[in-house]
Coordinates of C-alpha atoms and ligand atoms in Angstrom, one line a residue:
M240 CA -19.2 3.2 -14.4
S241 CA -16.9 0.7 -15.7
T242 CA -15.5 0.5 -19.3
Q243 CA -14.9 -3.3 -18.8
S244 CA -16.5 -5.8 -20.9
A245 CA -18.9 -7.1 -18.5
T246 CA -18.7 -10.3 -20.1
D247 CA -15.7 -12.0 -22.3
S248 CA -18.1 -14.0 -24.9
F249 CA -21.0 -13.3 -27.1
A250 CA -22.4 -16.6 -25.9
D251 CA -22.7 -15.5 -22.4
L252 CA -24.5 -12.8 -23.3
G253 CA -27.4 -14.9 -24.6
L254 CA -27.1 -14.6 -28.3
P255 CA -28.7 -17.6 -30.4
T256 CA -26.2 -20.2 -31.9
A257 CA -26.9 -18.7 -35.4
L258 CA -25.6 -15.3 -34.5
Q259 CA -22.5 -16.4 -32.6
K260 CA -21.4 -18.4 -35.5
A261 CA -21.7 -15.3 -37.8
L262 CA -19.9 -13.6 -35.4
A263 CA -17.1 -16.2 -35.2
K264 CA -17.1 -15.8 -39.3
V265 CA -16.8 -12.1 -39.1
G266 CA -14.1 -12.4 -36.5
Y267 CA -15.2 -10.8 -33.7
E268 CA -13.7 -12.4 -30.6
T269 CA -15.5 -10.7 -27.6
P270 CA -18.4 -8.2 -27.3
S271 CA -17.0 -4.7 -27.2
P272 CA -18.0 -2.8 -23.7
I273 CA -21.3 -1.1 -25.3
Q274 CA -22.0 -4.3 -26.7
A275 CA -21.4 -6.2 -23.3
R276 CA -23.7 -3.8 -21.6
S277 CA -26.5 -3.0 -24.2
I278 CA -27.5 -6.2 -25.0
P279 CA -28.8 -7.6 -22.3
P280 CA -30.8 -5.3 -21.7
L281 CA -32.1 -4.8 -25.4
L282 CA -32.7 -8.7 -25.3
E283 CA -35.1 -8.0 -22.5
G284 CA -36.9 -5.7 -24.6
R285 CA -36.1 -2.6 -22.7
D286 CA -35.8 1.0 -24.2
L287 CA -32.2 2.3 -24.1
I288 CA -30.2 5.3 -24.6
G289 CA -26.5 4.6 -25.6
Q290 CA -24.2 7.2 -25.5
A291 CA -21.6 5.8 -28.1
Q292 CA -19.7 7.0 -31.2
T293 CA -18.6 5.6 -34.4
G294 CA -16.1 3.0 -33.7
T295 CA -17.3 1.4 -30.6
G296 CA -19.0 -1.8 -32.1
K297 CA -22.5 0.3 -31.5
T298 CA -23.9 -1.2 -34.8
A299 CA -23.8 -4.8 -33.6
A300 CA -24.9 -3.8 -30.0
F301 CA -28.3 -2.8 -31.4
A302 CA -28.5 -5.2 -34.5
L303 CA -27.5 -8.4 -32.5
P304 CA -30.7 -8.2 -30.0
I305 CA -33.0 -7.2 -32.8
L306 CA -32.0 -10.2 -34.8
A307 CA -32.1 -12.1 -31.9
R308 CA -35.6 -11.8 -31.0
L309 CA -36.7 -12.0 -35.0
Q310 CA -38.8 -14.3 -36.5
P311 CA -37.6 -13.7 -40.3
G312 CA -39.4 -14.0 -43.1
G313 CA -42.4 -11.7 -42.2
K314 CA -44.3 -9.3 -44.5
L315 CA -44.1 -6.1 -42.5
P316 CA -40.6 -4.8 -41.1
R317 CA -40.1 -5.8 -37.3
A318 CA -37.2 -3.3 -37.1
L319 CA -36.5 0.1 -38.1
V320 CA -33.5 2.0 -38.0
L321 CA -32.9 5.6 -38.7
C322 CA -29.7 6.7 -39.8
P323 CA -28.5 10.3 -40.6
T324 CA -26.8 9.3 -43.8
R325 CA -26.9 7.1 -46.7
E326 CA -23.6 5.9 -46.0
L327 CA -24.3 5.3 -42.5
A328 CA -27.5 3.5 -43.7
L329 CA -25.6 1.1 -46.3
Q330 CA -22.9 0.2 -43.8
V331 CA -25.7 -0.4 -41.2
A332 CA -27.7 -2.8 -43.6
E333 CA -24.1 -4.3 -44.4
A334 CA -23.7 -5.1 -40.8
F335 CA -27.1 -6.5 -40.4
Q336 CA -26.6 -9.1 -43.3
S337 CA -23.6 -10.1 -42.3
Y338 CA -24.7 -11.1 -38.6
A339 CA -27.9 -12.7 -40.1
R340 CA -25.7 -14.8 -42.5
Y341 CA -27.2 -18.2 -40.8
L342 CA -30.8 -16.6 -40.4
K343 CA -33.0 -18.1 -43.3
N344 CA -35.0 -15.9 -45.3
F345 CA -33.7 -12.7 -43.5
H346 CA -34.4 -9.5 -45.5
V347 CA -32.9 -6.2 -44.5
L348 CA -33.7 -3.2 -46.9
P349 CA -31.4 0.1 -47.2
V350 CA -34.0 3.0 -48.0
Y351 CA -32.1 6.3 -48.9
G352 CA -33.0 9.3 -51.0
G353 CA -31.1 9.2 -54.5
Q354 CA -31.8 5.6 -55.0
D355 CA -34.7 4.3 -57.4
M356 CA -38.0 4.7 -55.9
H357 CA -39.5 1.9 -57.8
L358 CA -36.9 -0.7 -56.4
Q359 CA -37.2 0.2 -53.1
L360 CA -40.9 0.1 -53.5
R361 CA -40.6 -3.5 -55.3
Q362 CA -38.9 -4.8 -52.1
L363 CA -41.0 -3.4 -49.5
K364 CA -44.1 -5.2 -51.1
R365 CA -42.3 -8.3 -51.4
G366 CA -41.6 -8.1 -47.3
V367 CA -38.6 -7.0 -45.6
D368 CA -37.9 -7.9 -42.1
V369 CA -35.3 -4.8 -41.2
V370 CA -35.4 -1.3 -43.2
V371 CA -32.6 0.9 -42.4
G372 CA -33.0 4.6 -43.9
T373 CA -32.6 7.8 -43.9
P374 CA -35.3 10.4 -42.5
G375 CA -36.3 12.2 -45.8
R376 CA -36.8 8.9 -47.9
L377 CA -38.6 7.0 -45.1
L378 CA -41.0 9.5 -44.3
D379 CA -41.5 10.0 -48.2
H380 CA -42.7 5.9 -48.0
L381 CA -44.6 6.6 -45.1
Q382 CA -46.7 9.7 -46.9
R383 CA -46.9 7.3 -50.1
G384 CA -48.1 4.5 -47.7
S385 CA -45.6 1.9 -49.0
L386 CA -44.1 1.6 -45.3
N387 CA -46.3 0.1 -42.7
L388 CA -45.0 0.4 -39.3
S389 CA -47.9 -1.4 -37.7
E390 CA -45.9 -4.6 -36.6
L391 CA -42.7 -2.7 -35.4
Q392 CA -41.0 -4.6 -32.5
T393 CA -37.7 -2.1 -32.4
V394 CA -37.0 1.4 -33.8
V395 CA -33.7 2.2 -33.8
L396 CA -32.4 6.4 -33.7
D397 CA -28.7 5.8 -34.9
E398 CA -26.3 8.7 -34.5
A399 CA -29.2 10.7 -33.1
D400 CA -26.9 13.9 -32.6
E401 CA -26.0 13.9 -36.3
M402 CA -29.8 13.7 -37.3
L403 CA -30.1 16.7 -35.4
R404 CA -27.2 18.4 -36.6
M405 CA -28.6 17.7 -40.2
G406 CA -31.7 19.3 -39.5
F407 CA -33.5 16.1 -39.5
I408 CA -34.9 15.7 -35.9
D409 CA -38.6 16.7 -36.8
D410 CA -38.6 14.1 -39.6
V411 CA -37.7 11.8 -37.0
E412 CA -40.1 12.7 -34.6
K413 CA -42.8 12.6 -37.5
I414 CA -41.6 8.9 -38.2
L415 CA -42.0 7.8 -34.5
G416 CA -45.3 9.3 -34.6
H417 CA -46.2 6.7 -37.7
S418 CA -45.3 3.8 -35.5
T419 CA -48.7 2.5 -34.0
S420 CA -47.6 -0.7 -32.7
K421 CA -45.9 -1.0 -29.1
H422 CA -42.4 -1.4 -29.5
Q423 CA -38.7 -1.1 -28.4
T424 CA -37.3 2.4 -29.1
V425 CA -33.4 2.5 -28.8
L426 CA -31.5 5.8 -29.2
F427 CA -27.7 5.9 -29.9
S428 CA -26.0 9.3 -29.9
A429 CA -22.8 10.5 -29.2
T430 CA -23.6 13.3 -27.4
L431 CA -26.9 14.0 -25.6
P432 CA -28.0 17.8 -26.6
Q433 CA -31.5 19.0 -25.1
P434 CA -33.5 18.2 -28.4
I435 CA -32.2 14.8 -28.1
L436 CA -33.3 14.6 -24.4
R437 CA -36.6 15.8 -25.3
V438 CA -37.2 13.1 -28.1
S439 CA -35.9 10.4 -25.8
K440 CA -38.5 11.9 -23.3
K441 CA -41.5 11.7 -25.6
F442 CA -40.7 8.3 -27.2
L443 CA -38.5 6.3 -24.9
S444 CA -40.2 4.5 -21.8
V445 CA -37.8 4.2 -18.6
P446 CA -34.9 3.5 -20.8
A447 CA -31.4 1.6 -19.8
H448 CA -28.7 4.7 -19.9
I449 CA -25.5 3.0 -21.1
K450 CA -22.5 5.7 -21.2
I451 CA -18.9 4.7 -21.8
Q452 CA -16.5 6.6 -19.6
A453 CA -12.9 5.4 -19.3
K454 CA -11.0 6.7 -16.1
A455 CA -7.5 5.5 -16.7
A456 CA -4.3 7.6 -18.0
T457 CA -2.0 6.9 -20.2
V458 CA 2.1 7.0 -19.5
D459 CA 3.8 10.1 -20.0
T460 CA 6.8 8.5 -21.7
I461 CA 4.7 7.5 -24.6
D462 CA 5.0 9.6 -27.6
Q463 CA 1.5 9.3 -29.2
Q464 CA 0.4 10.4 -32.5
Y465 CA -2.4 9.9 -34.9
W466 CA -2.5 9.3 -38.6
L467 CA -5.7 10.6 -40.5
L468 CA -6.3 8.1 -43.5
N469 CA -8.7 6.2 -45.3
N470 CA -9.0 2.4 -44.7
N471 CA -7.3 1.4 -48.2
Q472 CA -4.2 3.8 -47.0
K473 CA -3.6 1.6 -43.9
L474 CA -1.3 -0.9 -45.5
D475 CA 0.8 1.8 -47.0
A476 CA 1.0 3.8 -44.2
L477 CA 2.2 1.2 -41.8
T478 CA 4.9 0.1 -44.4
R479 CA 5.9 3.8 -44.4
L480 CA 6.0 3.9 -40.7
L481 CA 7.9 0.9 -40.1
E482 CA 10.5 1.6 -43.0
T483 CA 11.5 5.4 -41.3
E484 CA 10.9 4.4 -37.6
P485 CA 13.3 3.1 -35.7
F486 CA 12.2 0.2 -33.7
D487 CA 12.9 -2.6 -31.9
G488 CA 9.8 -4.7 -31.3
V489 CA 6.5 -3.5 -32.7
I490 CA 2.6 -4.7 -31.9
V491 CA -0.1 -3.8 -34.3
F492 CA -3.3 -3.9 -33.0
T493 CA -6.2 -5.0 -35.3
R494 CA -10.0 -5.8 -34.6
T495 CA -10.6 -9.1 -36.0
R496 CA -8.7 -12.3 -36.0
G497 CA -8.7 -12.6 -40.0
T498 CA -6.8 -9.2 -40.1
T499 CA -4.3 -10.4 -37.9
V500 CA -3.3 -13.1 -40.3
E501 CA -3.7 -11.4 -43.5
L502 CA -1.5 -8.3 -42.3
A503 CA 1.0 -10.5 -40.7
E504 CA 1.5 -12.1 -44.1
K505 CA 1.7 -8.8 -46.0
I506 CA 4.2 -7.2 -43.4
S507 CA 6.0 -10.7 -43.7
A508 CA 6.3 -10.4 -47.4
R509 CA 7.7 -6.8 -47.3
G510 CA 10.8 -8.7 -45.7
Y511 CA 10.1 -7.8 -41.7
A512 CA 10.2 -10.9 -39.0
C513 CA 6.3 -10.8 -38.2
A514 CA 3.6 -13.1 -36.8
P515 CA -0.1 -12.7 -35.8
I516 CA -1.7 -13.8 -32.3
N517 CA -5.3 -14.2 -31.8
G518 CA -7.9 -15.8 -29.8
D519 CA -8.2 -18.6 -32.2
M520 CA -4.9 -19.7 -31.5
S521 CA -3.9 -21.9 -28.4
Q522 CA -2.6 -21.1 -25.5
S523 CA 0.5 -22.7 -26.3
V524 CA 1.1 -21.2 -29.8
R525 CA 0.3 -17.8 -28.0
E526 CA 2.9 -18.6 -25.9
Q527 CA 5.4 -19.9 -28.0
T528 CA 4.9 -16.6 -30.2
I529 CA 5.5 -14.4 -27.3
Q530 CA 8.8 -16.0 -26.8
R531 CA 9.8 -15.6 -30.2
L532 CA 9.2 -11.9 -30.0
K533 CA 11.3 -11.7 -26.5
K534 CA 14.2 -13.4 -28.0
S535 CA 14.2 -11.1 -31.2
K536 CA 13.5 -14.0 -33.5
I537 CA 10.5 -12.0 -34.8
D538 CA 10.1 -8.5 -34.2
I539 CA 6.5 -7.5 -35.2
L540 CA 3.4 -8.7 -33.4
V541 CA 0.1 -8.3 -35.4
A542 CA -2.8 -8.8 -32.3
T543 CA -6.0 -8.7 -31.3
D544 CA -7.2 -7.0 -28.0
V545 CA -7.7 -10.1 -26.4
A546 CA -4.4 -12.0 -27.7
A547 CA -2.2 -9.0 -26.0
R548 CA -4.2 -8.6 -22.9
G549 CA -1.5 -8.4 -20.1
L550 CA 1.5 -8.7 -22.7
D551 CA 4.8 -7.7 -21.3
V552 CA 7.4 -7.4 -23.3
D553 CA 10.1 -5.0 -22.7
R554 CA 11.4 -4.7 -26.3
I555 CA 8.2 -3.3 -27.5
S556 CA 9.3 0.4 -28.7
L557 CA 6.2 1.0 -31.0
V558 CA 2.4 0.4 -30.9
V559 CA 0.4 1.1 -34.0
N560 CA -3.2 0.9 -33.5
Y561 CA -4.1 -0.3 -37.2
D562 CA -7.7 -0.2 -36.3
I563 CA -9.0 2.0 -33.8
P564 CA -9.9 0.7 -30.3
Y565 CA -13.6 0.6 -29.1
D566 CA -13.2 3.1 -26.5
A567 CA -10.4 5.0 -24.5
E568 CA -9.6 2.3 -21.9
S569 CA -8.7 -0.2 -24.6
Y570 CA -6.8 2.4 -26.3
I571 CA -4.9 3.1 -23.0
H572 CA -4.3 -0.6 -22.3
R573 CA -2.9 -0.9 -26.1
V574 CA -0.3 1.7 -25.7
G575 CA 0.5 0.6 -22.4
R576 CA 2.5 -2.5 -24.5
T577 CA 5.3 0.1 -25.0
A578 CA 7.3 2.1 -22.6
R579 CA 7.8 -0.7 -20.2
A580 CA 10.5 -1.2 -17.6
G581 CA 11.2 2.6 -17.6
R582 CA 12.0 2.7 -21.5
E583 CA 10.4 5.1 -23.8
G584 CA 7.8 4.5 -26.4
R585 CA 6.2 5.4 -29.2
A586 CA 2.2 5.1 -30.2
V587 CA 0.5 5.7 -33.4
L588 CA -3.2 5.5 -33.8
F589 CA -4.7 5.3 -37.4
I590 CA -8.1 6.8 -37.5
T591 CA -10.2 7.6 -40.5
H592 CA -12.6 10.5 -40.9
R593 CA -15.7 9.1 -39.6
E594 CA -13.5 8.1 -36.4
R595 CA -12.5 11.6 -35.5
R596 CA -14.7 11.8 -32.4
L597 CA -13.6 8.8 -30.8
L598 CA -9.9 9.9 -31.0
R599 CA -11.5 13.3 -28.7
S600 CA -12.9 11.1 -26.4
I601 CA -9.6 9.1 -26.0
E602 CA -7.9 12.5 -25.8
K603 CA -10.3 13.8 -22.9
A604 CA -9.8 10.3 -21.1
S605 CA -6.4 10.5 -21.1
G606 CA -5.7 14.3 -20.3
K607 CA -3.7 14.6 -23.3
E608 CA -3.6 15.9 -26.4
I609 CA -2.5 13.3 -29.1
P610 CA -1.3 15.4 -32.0
P611 CA -1.0 14.5 -35.8
I612 CA 1.8 12.5 -37.0
R613 CA 4.8 14.1 -38.3
L614 CA 5.8 12.4 -41.5
P615 CA 9.1 11.9 -42.9
S616 CA 9.2 13.2 -46.6
A617 CA 9.2 10.9 -49.7
E618 CA 13.1 11.3 -49.7
E619 CA 13.6 10.3 -46.3
V620 CA 11.4 7.2 -46.6
L621 CA 13.6 6.3 -49.9
A622 CA 16.9 7.0 -48.2
K623 CA 15.9 4.5 -45.3
R624 CA 14.6 2.2 -48.0
V625 CA 18.0 2.2 -49.8
Q626 CA 19.8 2.1 -46.9
R627 CA 18.0 -0.8 -45.5
F628 CA 18.5 -3.0 -49.2
K629 CA 21.9 -2.2 -49.1
Q630 CA 22.7 -3.5 -45.4
D631 CA 20.7 -6.7 -46.5
V632 CA 22.8 -7.3 -49.7
I633 CA 26.0 -6.6 -47.7
A634 CA 25.1 -9.2 -45.2
S635 CA 24.0 -11.6 -47.5
L636 CA 27.7 -11.0 -49.3
A637 CA 29.3 -12.4 -46.4
E638 CA 27.3 -15.8 -46.9
P639 CA 28.9 -18.2 -49.0
V640 CA 27.2 -18.5 -52.7
S641 CA 26.6 -21.7 -54.2
P642 CA 28.6 -22.0 -57.7
L643 CA 25.3 -22.9 -59.5
L644 CA 24.2 -19.4 -58.7
V645 CA 27.2 -17.7 -60.1
S646 CA 27.1 -19.7 -63.5
L647 CA 23.5 -18.6 -63.3
V648 CA 24.3 -15.1 -63.3
D649 CA 27.0 -15.6 -66.4
E650 CA 24.7 -17.5 -68.2
L651 CA 22.3 -14.7 -68.2
C652 CA 24.8 -12.5 -69.4
V653 CA 26.0 -14.3 -72.1
E654 CA 22.4 -15.3 -73.3
T655 CA 21.1 -11.9 -73.0
G656 CA 24.5 -10.0 -73.7
T657 CA 23.9 -7.8 -70.6
S658 CA 26.4 -6.7 -68.7
P659 CA 26.7 -7.9 -65.0
Q660 CA 25.7 -4.7 -63.6
A661 CA 22.7 -4.0 -65.7
L662 CA 21.8 -7.8 -64.6
A663 CA 22.3 -6.9 -61.3
A664 CA 20.3 -3.8 -61.4
S665 CA 17.1 -5.5 -63.0
L666 CA 17.3 -8.4 -60.1
V667 CA 17.3 -5.5 -57.7
K668 CA 14.2 -4.5 -59.5
L669 CA 12.8 -7.7 -59.0
L670 CA 13.2 -7.7 -55.4
Q671 CA 11.9 -4.5 -55.0
R672 CA 8.4 -5.8 -55.9
D673 CA 6.5 -5.5 -52.8
L674 CA 8.7 -2.4 -51.4
P675 CA 8.7 -0.1 -54.6
L676 CA 11.3 2.4 -54.6
E677 CA 8.5 5.0 -55.5
L678 CA 6.2 5.7 -52.9
P679 CA 2.3 5.0 -53.2
A680 CA 1.1 8.3 -54.9
G681 CA -2.4 8.5 -53.1
L682 CA -0.9 8.2 -49.6
D683 CA 1.4 10.6 -50.4
K684 CA -1.0 13.7 -50.9
K685 CA -3.1 12.5 -47.6
S686 CA 0.4 12.7 -45.8
A687 CA 1.1 16.0 -46.9
K688 CA -2.3 17.3 -45.9
T689 CA -1.9 15.5 -42.1
R690 CA 1.6 17.3 -42.2
D691 CA 0.1 20.5 -43.1
R692 CA -2.6 20.3 -40.8
G693 CA 0.0 19.5 -38.1
K694 CA 1.8 22.5 -38.9
R695 CA -1.4 24.4 -38.6
E696 CA -2.5 23.0 -35.3
D697 CA 0.9 23.7 -33.7
R698 CA 0.0 27.5 -34.1
K699 CA -3.4 27.4 -32.6
P700 CA -4.0 27.0 -28.7
R701 CA -5.6 23.9 -27.8
K702 CA -9.2 25.0 -27.5
S703 CA -9.7 25.4 -31.6
R704 CA -7.8 22.3 -32.1
G705 CA -10.4 19.7 -33.1
K706 CA -13.2 21.9 -33.0
K707 CA -12.5 24.1 -35.8
S708 CA -9.5 23.1 -37.6
A709 CA -10.2 19.5 -37.9
D710 CA -13.5 20.1 -39.2
A711 CA -13.2 23.4 -41.8
V712 CA -12.3 23.0 -45.0
D713 CA -11.6 26.0 -47.5
V714 CA -13.3 25.5 -50.6
E715 CA -14.6 27.6 -53.5
M716 CA -18.4 28.2 -53.1
E717 CA -21.0 29.0 -55.5
S718 CA -24.3 30.4 -54.9
F719 CA -27.4 28.6 -56.3
R720 CA -31.4 28.8 -56.1
L721 CA -33.9 26.6 -54.4
E722 CA -37.4 26.9 -55.3
V723 CA -38.5 26.2 -51.6
G724 CA -39.0 29.0 -49.0
R725 CA -40.5 30.3 -45.9
Q726 CA -44.0 30.0 -47.1
H727 CA -43.5 26.2 -47.5
E728 CA -42.2 26.0 -44.0
V729 CA -38.6 24.9 -45.0
S730 CA -35.9 25.0 -42.7
A731 CA -32.2 25.5 -43.3
G732 CA -32.0 21.9 -41.8
N733 CA -34.3 20.5 -44.2
I734 CA -32.1 21.8 -47.1
V735 CA -28.6 20.6 -45.5
G736 CA -30.3 17.3 -44.9
A737 CA -31.9 16.9 -48.6
I738 CA -28.9 17.9 -50.3
A739 CA -26.4 16.2 -48.1
N740 CA -28.2 12.6 -48.5
E741 CA -29.0 13.4 -52.0
I742 CA -25.7 14.1 -53.4
D743 CA -23.5 12.5 -50.7
I744 CA -21.8 15.6 -49.9
D745 CA -20.7 15.9 -46.3
S746 CA -22.6 18.6 -44.5
Q747 CA -19.7 20.6 -43.6
Y748 CA -19.5 21.4 -47.5
I749 CA -22.7 23.1 -47.6
G750 CA -22.2 26.9 -46.9
H751 CA -24.3 29.9 -45.9
I752 CA -28.1 29.2 -46.7
D753 CA -30.9 32.1 -46.8
I754 CA -34.5 31.7 -46.6
H755 CA -36.7 34.0 -48.3
E756 CA -40.2 34.1 -48.8
D757 CA -41.0 31.6 -51.9
Y758 CA -37.1 30.8 -52.5
S759 CA -33.8 30.1 -50.8
T760 CA -29.8 30.4 -51.7
V761 CA -27.3 28.1 -50.6
E762 CA -23.7 27.9 -51.2
L763 CA -22.3 25.0 -52.7
P764 CA -18.8 23.9 -53.5
S765 CA -18.0 25.3 -57.0
G766 CA -17.9 22.9 -60.1
M767 CA -20.9 20.7 -59.4
P768 CA -20.8 17.8 -61.9
K769 CA -23.9 18.3 -64.3
E770 CA -25.7 14.9 -63.6
L771 CA -25.5 15.9 -59.9
F772 CA -27.1 19.1 -60.5
Q773 CA -29.7 17.7 -62.5
H774 CA -30.5 14.9 -60.1
L775 CA -30.6 18.0 -57.4
K776 CA -33.2 19.9 -59.7
K777 CA -35.9 16.7 -58.9
V778 CA -35.0 16.2 -55.3
R779 CA -37.8 17.3 -53.2
V780 CA -38.2 18.8 -49.9
L781 CA -41.3 18.7 -47.8
G782 CA -43.0 17.5 -50.9
R783 CA -41.7 20.2 -53.2
P784 CA -39.1 19.8 -56.4
L785 CA -35.9 22.0 -55.5
D786 CA -35.5 22.8 -59.0
I787 CA -32.1 24.0 -58.1
S788 CA -30.8 26.7 -60.4
R789 CA -27.1 28.9 -60.3
L790 CA -27.9 32.3 -59.1
D791 CA -25.3 33.7 -61.8
K792 CA -25.5 31.9 -64.9
A793 CA -22.0 32.6 -65.5
A794 CA -21.2 30.6 -62.6
G795 CA -19.8 27.4 -63.6
R796 CA -16.9 28.4 -65.8
S797 CA -13.1 28.1 -65.3
G798 CA -11.6 28.9 -61.7
K799 CA -9.9 27.0 -59.0
P800 CA -11.0 23.6 -58.2
G801 CA -13.9 23.4 -55.5
K802 CA -15.1 20.2 -53.7
F803 CA -16.9 18.7 -57.0
S804 CA -14.0 19.3 -59.1
R805 CA -11.9 16.9 -57.0
K806 CA -14.4 14.1 -57.8
K807 CA -14.5 15.2 -61.5
P808 CA -11.7 16.8 -62.9
G809 CA -12.3 19.7 -65.4
G810 CA -15.3 21.3 -63.7
D811 CA -15.7 24.8 -64.9
K812 CA -16.3 28.1 -62.7
A813 CA -16.3 31.9 -63.1
P814 CA -14.2 33.2 -60.6
G815 CA -16.8 36.2 -60.0
A816 CA -19.3 33.9 -58.9
K817 CA -17.8 32.3 -56.2
R818 CA -16.3 33.4 -52.9
K819 CA -13.5 31.2 -51.3
R820 CA -14.3 30.7 -47.6
S821 CA -13.8 28.6 -44.8
V822 CA -17.0 26.3 -44.0
D823 CA -16.9 24.7 -40.8
G824 CA -20.2 22.7 -39.1
K825 CA -20.6 24.9 -36.5
K826 CA -20.3 28.2 -38.0
A827 CA -22.3 27.3 -40.9
R828 CA -25.1 26.2 -38.6
S829 CA -25.4 28.9 -36.1
T830 CA -25.5 31.1 -39.5
R831 CA -28.4 29.2 -40.8
K832 CA -30.2 29.3 -37.3
R833 CA -30.3 33.4 -37.7
Q834 CA -32.3 32.9 -41.3
E835 CA -34.7 30.5 -39.8
Ligands
AMP107 P1 -19.5 0.5 -35.3 O1 -19.2 1.3 -34.0 O2 -20.4 -0.1 -35.0 O3 -19.3 1.3 -36.7 O4 -18.2 -0.7 -35.4 C1 -16.7 -0.2 -36.1 C2 -16.2 -1.2 -36.5 O5 -15.9 -2.3 -35.3 C3 -16.5 -2.1 -37.7 O6 -15.8 -2.4 -38.5 C4 -17.3 -3.6 -36.8 O7 -17.2 -4.7 -38.0 C5 -16.2 -3.6 -35.6 N1 -16.8 -4.2 -34.8 C6 -17.5 -4.1 -34.2 N2 -18.0 -4.9 -32.9 C7 -17.0 -5.7 -33.2 C8 -16.4 -6.8 -32.1 N3 -16.9 -7.0 -31.3 N4 -15.3 -7.3 -32.6 C9 -14.3 -6.7 -33.5 N5 -14.7 -6.1 -34.2 C10 -16.3 -5.1 -34.1

């Protein structure tokens, strides 16, 4: 199966002009492989199984055909998207909104636990075209009769394997069972475990099966590393890389045209010779930019994949994947822009937590492990920064200085009564605005974490890396009692799903669950803020309130910070009531299974 885009443009895929215009506005240049291959069968109304992870562009792959086939402004929803978490539901709803920018009367409604029910009821009554929701809350609406699925054209199960992992699969089946209309069913999942295959056999009819596989390999002379960070840390991370990494030429890859321009401006503001290159630019401008790179008039190019296709410049010594590529094959193409003409090269991949799976598939496809980045210390960064600054000053001293500037300095010293030395220091401070001599605190913390993880992973054999150590977390745990038990037919999955969605906590932080006859116990990170605790009391599972309570009343006073304490400092816990444990999604799951 090829991983190449079957087409170079959204127009070729037969999407209406209103959508093409919106895509141009968000800056997408070409369809990603999963989009190129899924959109045509979906436009024909076929059922589809798409094996794709977050980061591949799967949202647009199903959202665009839904929008293309929709007559907006109807009373009842025409499309329903089921997502495992409210975070994803919101993201998907936002994506719909941005692609539907030029469609009149279009309404999308995210529906998830923890949000005001009345608001959702009002909006559903008013009429929506697309509902995007988490299974628990959707089922609530179906049971209340506030969600009518009789006019559905399309149902999408997004990240189906995650829904399975979080214990939603029964809810998903119930929701699918509620839809009486003849509709298209689409299932996106990174993996296809047995229960997902069973659901697909039950609810999908002769589906198209789209799987993106890569077969190319990377070059051995490329030193590759990844950097786990948040989106808002990327610019600081890039700055730090550029400051500490010796480089000749650099390509920074981003996903959209807009980002190439914005980022190139920011990099230039930090004193580097940098230019953007993207598909919006005419061929001649692109060629001129590449010539400038070849002749060392600029050192850094910020490019989209399209613009950098086939780019061959010997002096590229560093490739930065600022935004993760859609698939392994684009990654391999990107990093192949370095280590040209027998030289060595380095590639750094920025990834956010949600994108970690894509890293694994890149490793698998390239047959090469990509280790975490080894970051220089803050002192090293500062030393390089100072050194660079000195070099710039020394270079500028060699140039003639206008007498006007000299007299301006004299004037300032007299007027302010400052010594030339103090004045020079204050000018240095002014010059440092874009590159302060202190490092951004947030990034430093994160970097230290990544660095530590790197150390840990080095000691572990390949097999355990990525599976356990990437997902496992050490946190203080506290035990809670929930007023739902075996007699209410609750499963550990129900509990994980409800808690994870209602208080927006990653399921990996939910520890051991014991299900008893009329109650259950669950381990959660200690120091839960009061408002979350109050909220969880009211959350319902299988129609019953959890009515959560602390197992040991002493719990919740003093102790080491748990996951919640980071969100809200000053949480208080009792050391005796908690255990420090390593929780990882996989282990916790199997423990839960035994309880069921
Ligand atoms: P997803 O895999 O749907 O979560 O998408 C990951 C990211 O890729 C999102 O930020 C999208 O906005 C972006 N994206 C999706 N399709 C394209 C495209 N064809 N060109 C550029 N960016 C895209």
